[in-house]
Amino acid sequence: MNNVFVYIETEGGKVADVSLELLTKGRELADRLGCKLEALALGHELKEMDKIVGRYGADTLWLADDAELAPYRTLPHTAVVCGIFEEEKPQIALFGATPVGRDLAPRVSSTLRSGLTADCTSLVIGDHTDAKSGRSYENLLYQIRPAFGGNIIATIVNPDHRPQMATVREGVMRKEELKEPKHPEVKRVDVAKFVKESDLVVKIIDRHIEERGIDIKNAPVIVAGGYGMGSKENFAMLHELADLLGGEVGASRAAVDAGFTDHARQVGQTGVTVRPKLYIACGISGQIQHTAGMDQASIVIAINTDPEAPINKFADYVITGSALEVVPKMIKFYKQN
Ligand code: FAD
């Protein structure tokens, strides 16, 4: 009762990275609140799930393993998650802001009438005093996310309804295995108890999975280009540098909109969130909508003709000059070394 729950998203029996990131965050929140961390995994033929979630800190694994739960369908998943939540009354419930999480979490929150903050970038525990009533609340979940086109960072609290529910963007939180893994208690869910015949009206007849081939989320090095790169042709030098460094090419929205590169490479609020070891920003001004997607990078190098470019505030190293001259020099250097 009143524990922290994380919805474990699975595809083909494999756990989504964002679920492991949420377990790491959930462990931190549960320790702060002095409660348990419970993982809720739905799917079919889920193997070694207890070991996986135990490595990321779960005390309990709710295992709903049934042919009706894979691939994902809205109604049966909603029925199982709501059924468990109604019985267990979590204080916090976290979902990845993936296509599945974005579909499922609003259904669950509206069924439970609990409220939901979508697309959070940070979660912390804090106290709150209501300005109108003067009533004080302890240990609420601060659900933090960009709002108004990224112009402000909003902190949202839900004092009165439970669970406090949030979806969290992929890649914004660390995923970290415990040194001493947990051995979670496994609770097998009787799926038939929750899923009615009417939840099974949607039948999946065929699935077409498109491999996009570009995954910058897990790249250790990202060489990102902005509008200042000037053209699609100039992006070739970014690919050459990224290849030499064992990385991937990222981009700002302005560069994507100008057709310099593919949308799958866009970093930021409406793109991908990345946390590479090295981020080289070439001709990127550093607007908040962009930096929201890369400010967790370990080391940032900014190459910009403008010494006052906002990206410089995020940079560990600033090179003031044209990327069209600096990048070829870097390529030459790394080819020789
Ligand atoms: P610009 O702002 O045009 O900056 C170009 C930079 O290049 C300048 O700093 C200039 O000094 C420099 N420069 C010019 N020539 C050179 C050269 N030869 N060498 C080196 N530097 C040079 N943006 C994102 O990136 N990601 C998002 O996800 C995103 N989401 C958004 C969501 C909303 C709702 C909104 C309103 C905006 C969003 N944006 C996003 C857009 C964002 O506000 C900026 O417009 C965008 O990031 C600017 O891209 P840029 O820095 O490449 O271009």
PDB file of N, CA and C and ligand atoms in Angstrom, residues 149 226-228 251-255 266-271 283-287 289-290 303-306 309 321-324, ligand 1:
ATOM      1  N   GLY A 149       5.909  26.156 -24.465  1.00  0.00           N
ATOM      2  CA  GLY A 149       6.917  26.083 -25.526  1.00  0.00           C
ATOM      3  C   GLY A 149       8.327  26.074 -24.992  1.00  0.00           C
ATOM      4  N   GLY A 226      23.761  22.755 -36.256  1.00  0.00           N
ATOM      5  CA  GLY A 226      22.634  23.672 -36.236  1.00  0.00           C
ATOM      6  C   GLY A 226      22.491  24.388 -37.559  1.00  0.00           C
ATOM      7  N   TYR A 227      21.629  25.384 -37.536  1.00  0.00           N
ATOM      8  CA  TYR A 227      21.376  26.179 -38.741  1.00  0.00           C
ATOM      9  C   TYR A 227      22.667  26.841 -39.228  1.00  0.00           C
ATOM     10  N   GLY A 228      23.570  27.120 -38.302  1.00  0.00           N
ATOM     11  CA  GLY A 228      24.849  27.755 -38.651  1.00  0.00           C
ATOM     12  C   GLY A 228      25.724  26.894 -39.540  1.00  0.00           C
ATOM     13  N   ALA A 251      21.190  17.099 -34.312  1.00  0.00           N
ATOM     14  CA  ALA A 251      20.875  18.361 -34.996  1.00  0.00           C
ATOM     15  C   ALA A 251      19.910  19.206 -34.176  1.00  0.00           C
ATOM     16  N   SER A 252      19.894  20.482 -34.481  1.00  0.00           N
ATOM     17  CA  SER A 252      18.871  21.359 -33.901  1.00  0.00           C
ATOM     18  C   SER A 252      17.625  21.293 -34.794  1.00  0.00           C
ATOM     19  N   ARG A 253      16.532  21.816 -34.258  1.00  0.00           N
ATOM     20  CA  ARG A 253      15.298  21.810 -35.052  1.00  0.00           C
ATOM     21  C   ARG A 253      15.424  22.704 -36.284  1.00  0.00           C
ATOM     22  N   ALA A 254      16.137  23.816 -36.128  1.00  0.00           N
ATOM     23  CA  ALA A 254      16.276  24.718 -37.284  1.00  0.00           C
ATOM     24  C   ALA A 254      16.998  24.006 -38.419  1.00  0.00           C
ATOM     25  N   ALA A 255      17.987  23.185 -38.069  1.00  0.00           N
ATOM     26  CA  ALA A 255      18.722  22.442 -39.101  1.00  0.00           C
ATOM     27  C   ALA A 255      17.827  21.385 -39.745  1.00  0.00           C
ATOM     28  N   GLN A 266      17.011  14.970 -34.436  1.00  0.00           N
ATOM     29  CA  GLN A 266      16.741  16.222 -33.709  1.00  0.00           C
ATOM     30  C   GLN A 266      16.838  16.028 -32.203  1.00  0.00           C
ATOM     31  N   VAL A 267      17.632  16.899 -31.577  1.00  0.00           N
ATOM     32  CA  VAL A 267      17.814  16.868 -30.127  1.00  0.00           C
ATOM     33  C   VAL A 267      16.988  17.990 -29.527  1.00  0.00           C
ATOM     34  N   GLY A 268      16.278  17.710 -28.442  1.00  0.00           N
ATOM     35  CA  GLY A 268      15.567  18.790 -27.761  1.00  0.00           C
ATOM     36  C   GLY A 268      14.162  18.433 -27.373  1.00  0.00           C
ATOM     37  N   GLN A 269      13.444  19.472 -27.027  1.00  0.00           N
ATOM     38  CA  GLN A 269      12.097  19.316 -26.475  1.00  0.00           C
ATOM     39  C   GLN A 269      11.161  18.509 -27.372  1.00  0.00           C
ATOM     40  N   THR A 270      11.243  18.745 -28.673  1.00  0.00           N
ATOM     41  CA  THR A 270      10.378  17.993 -29.586  1.00  0.00           C
ATOM     42  C   THR A 270      11.178  16.958 -30.369  1.00  0.00           C
ATOM     43  N   GLY A 271      12.377  16.687 -29.878  1.00  0.00           N
ATOM     44  CA  GLY A 271      13.214  15.646 -30.472  1.00  0.00           C
ATOM     45  C   GLY A 271      13.591  14.636 -29.415  1.00  0.00           C
ATOM     46  N   GLY A 283      27.558  25.331 -34.668  1.00  0.00           N
ATOM     47  CA  GLY A 283      26.603  26.277 -35.277  1.00  0.00           C
ATOM     48  C   GLY A 283      25.215  26.161 -34.687  1.00  0.00           C
ATOM     49  N   ILE A 284      25.157  25.913 -33.381  1.00  0.00           N
ATOM     50  CA  ILE A 284      23.868  25.827 -32.670  1.00  0.00           C
ATOM     51  C   ILE A 284      23.831  26.961 -31.648  1.00  0.00           C
ATOM     52  N   SER A 285      22.741  27.735 -31.668  1.00  0.00           N
ATOM     53  CA  SER A 285      22.704  28.910 -30.784  1.00  0.00           C
ATOM     54  C   SER A 285      22.521  28.523 -29.317  1.00  0.00           C
ATOM     55  N   GLY A 286      21.736  27.458 -29.056  1.00  0.00           N
ATOM     56  CA  GLY A 286      21.555  27.018 -27.665  1.00  0.00           C
ATOM     57  C   GLY A 286      20.278  27.534 -27.024  1.00  0.00           C
ATOM     58  N   GLN A 287      19.188  27.559 -27.817  1.00  0.00           N
ATOM     59  CA  GLN A 287      17.882  27.931 -27.240  1.00  0.00           C
ATOM     60  C   GLN A 287      17.440  26.841 -26.278  1.00  0.00           C
ATOM     61  N   GLN A 289      14.826  25.144 -25.906  1.00  0.00           N
ATOM     62  CA  GLN A 289      14.180  23.949 -26.465  1.00  0.00           C
ATOM     63  C   GLN A 289      15.224  22.951 -26.954  1.00  0.00           C
ATOM     64  N   HIS A 290      16.403  23.445 -27.316  1.00  0.00           N
ATOM     65  CA  HIS A 290      17.473  22.535 -27.724  1.00  0.00           C
ATOM     66  C   HIS A 290      18.226  22.011 -26.496  1.00  0.00           C
ATOM     67  N   ILE A 303      31.024  25.174 -30.763  1.00  0.00           N
ATOM     68  CA  ILE A 303      31.758  25.873 -31.828  1.00  0.00           C
ATOM     69  C   ILE A 303      30.778  26.861 -32.449  1.00  0.00           C
ATOM     70  N   ASN A 304      31.041  28.140 -32.290  1.00  0.00           N
ATOM     71  CA  ASN A 304      30.083  29.146 -32.745  1.00  0.00           C
ATOM     72  C   ASN A 304      30.818  30.426 -33.108  1.00  0.00           C
ATOM     73  N   THR A 305      30.366  31.092 -34.148  1.00  0.00           N
ATOM     74  CA  THR A 305      31.002  32.361 -34.542  1.00  0.00           C
ATOM     75  C   THR A 305      30.682  33.479 -33.542  1.00  0.00           C
ATOM     76  N   ASP A 306      29.593  33.293 -32.793  1.00  0.00           N
ATOM     77  CA  ASP A 306      29.151  34.343 -31.860  1.00  0.00           C
ATOM     78  C   ASP A 306      29.682  34.039 -30.447  1.00  0.00           C
ATOM     79  N   ALA A 309      26.964  33.424 -27.823  1.00  0.00           N
ATOM     80  CA  ALA A 309      25.896  32.430 -28.082  1.00  0.00           C
ATOM     81  C   ALA A 309      25.490  31.749 -26.762  1.00  0.00           C
ATOM     82  N   GLY A 321      34.509  30.623 -33.543  1.00  0.00           N
ATOM     83  CA  GLY A 321      34.976  30.595 -34.928  1.00  0.00           C
ATOM     84  C   GLY A 321      33.978  29.844 -35.770  1.00  0.00           C
ATOM     85  N   SER A 322      34.266  29.766 -37.056  1.00  0.00           N
ATOM     86  CA  SER A 322      33.331  29.094 -37.957  1.00  0.00           C
ATOM     87  C   SER A 322      33.503  27.568 -37.870  1.00  0.00           C
ATOM     88  N   ALA A 323      32.386  26.885 -37.661  1.00  0.00           N
ATOM     89  CA  ALA A 323      32.420  25.408 -37.627  1.00  0.00           C
ATOM     90  C   ALA A 323      32.931  24.864 -38.956  1.00  0.00           C
ATOM     91  N   LEU A 324      32.707  25.632 -40.026  1.00  0.00           N
ATOM     92  CA  LEU A 324      33.124  25.157 -41.345  1.00  0.00           C
ATOM     93  C   LEU A 324      34.653  25.132 -41.462  1.00  0.00           C
TER      94      LEU A 324
HETATM   95  P1  FAD B   1      19.815  29.492 -34.897  1.00  0.00           P
HETATM   96  O1  FAD B   1      19.077  29.953 -33.711  1.00  0.00           O
HETATM   97  O2  FAD B   1      19.562  30.165 -36.185  1.00  0.00           O
HETATM   98  O3  FAD B   1      21.356  29.603 -34.542  1.00  0.00           O
HETATM   99  C1  FAD B   1      22.401  29.370 -35.440  1.00  0.00           C
HETATM  100  C2  FAD B   1      23.696  29.572 -34.686  1.00  0.00           C
HETATM  101  O4  FAD B   1      24.784  29.286 -35.533  1.00  0.00           O
HETATM  102  C3  FAD B   1      23.916  31.005 -34.161  1.00  0.00           C
HETATM  103  O5  FAD B   1      24.302  30.957 -32.800  1.00  0.00           O
HETATM  104  C4  FAD B   1      25.063  31.550 -35.038  1.00  0.00           C
HETATM  105  O6  FAD B   1      25.899  32.422 -34.313  1.00  0.00           O
HETATM  106  C5  FAD B   1      25.797  30.266 -35.352  1.00  0.00           C
HETATM  107  N1  FAD B   1      26.560  30.269 -36.608  1.00  0.00           N
HETATM  108  C6  FAD B   1      26.233  30.842 -37.808  1.00  0.00           C
HETATM  109  N2  FAD B   1      27.170  30.518 -38.728  1.00  0.00           N
HETATM  110  C7  FAD B   1      28.109  29.749 -38.094  1.00  0.00           C
HETATM  111  C8  FAD B   1      29.291  29.097 -38.497  1.00  0.00           C
HETATM  112  N3  FAD B   1      29.733  29.151 -39.767  1.00  0.00           N
HETATM  113  N4  FAD B   1      29.988  28.396 -37.566  1.00  0.00           N
HETATM  114  C9  FAD B   1      29.563  28.332 -36.253  1.00  0.00           C
HETATM  115  N5  FAD B   1      28.449  28.921 -35.828  1.00  0.00           N
HETATM  116  C10 FAD B   1      27.719  29.606 -36.740  1.00  0.00           C
HETATM  117  N6  FAD B   1      14.934  23.382 -31.272  1.00  0.00           N
HETATM  118  C11 FAD B   1      15.675  22.276 -31.160  1.00  0.00           C
HETATM  119  O7  FAD B   1      16.872  22.298 -31.474  1.00  0.00           O
HETATM  120  N7  FAD B   1      15.124  21.122 -30.704  1.00  0.00           N
HETATM  121  C12 FAD B   1      13.824  21.007 -30.355  1.00  0.00           C
HETATM  122  O8  FAD B   1      13.380  19.932 -29.974  1.00  0.00           O
HETATM  123  C13 FAD B   1      13.002  22.190 -30.452  1.00  0.00           C
HETATM  124  N8  FAD B   1      11.712  22.156 -30.074  1.00  0.00           N
HETATM  125  C14 FAD B   1      10.983  23.312 -30.119  1.00  0.00           C
HETATM  126  C15 FAD B   1       9.680  23.311 -29.665  1.00  0.00           C
HETATM  127  C16 FAD B   1       8.931  24.477 -29.688  1.00  0.00           C
HETATM  128  C17 FAD B   1       7.528  24.445 -29.160  1.00  0.00           C
HETATM  129  C18 FAD B   1       9.514  25.655 -30.178  1.00  0.00           C
HETATM  130  C19 FAD B   1       8.718  26.941 -30.181  1.00  0.00           C
HETATM  131  C20 FAD B   1      10.795  25.668 -30.638  1.00  0.00           C
HETATM  132  C21 FAD B   1      11.562  24.514 -30.645  1.00  0.00           C
HETATM  133  N9  FAD B   1      12.863  24.488 -31.103  1.00  0.00           N
HETATM  134  C22 FAD B   1      13.616  23.362 -30.963  1.00  0.00           C
HETATM  135  C23 FAD B   1      13.449  25.628 -31.852  1.00  0.00           C
HETATM  136  C24 FAD B   1      14.385  26.490 -30.997  1.00  0.00           C
HETATM  137  O9  FAD B   1      13.626  27.465 -30.321  1.00  0.00           O
HETATM  138  C25 FAD B   1      15.426  27.195 -31.885  1.00  0.00           C
HETATM  139  O10 FAD B   1      14.739  27.917 -32.872  1.00  0.00           O
HETATM  140  C26 FAD B   1      16.388  26.242 -32.560  1.00  0.00           C
HETATM  141  O11 FAD B   1      16.973  25.377 -31.614  1.00  0.00           O
HETATM  142  C27 FAD B   1      17.484  27.077 -33.204  1.00  0.00           C
HETATM  143  O12 FAD B   1      18.332  26.228 -33.934  1.00  0.00           O
HETATM  144  P2  FAD B   1      19.816  26.694 -34.247  1.00  0.00           P
HETATM  145  O13 FAD B   1      20.510  27.019 -32.975  1.00  0.00           O
HETATM  146  O14 FAD B   1      20.421  25.655 -35.105  1.00  0.00           O
HETATM  147  O15 FAD B   1      19.600  27.955 -35.186  1.00  0.00           O
END
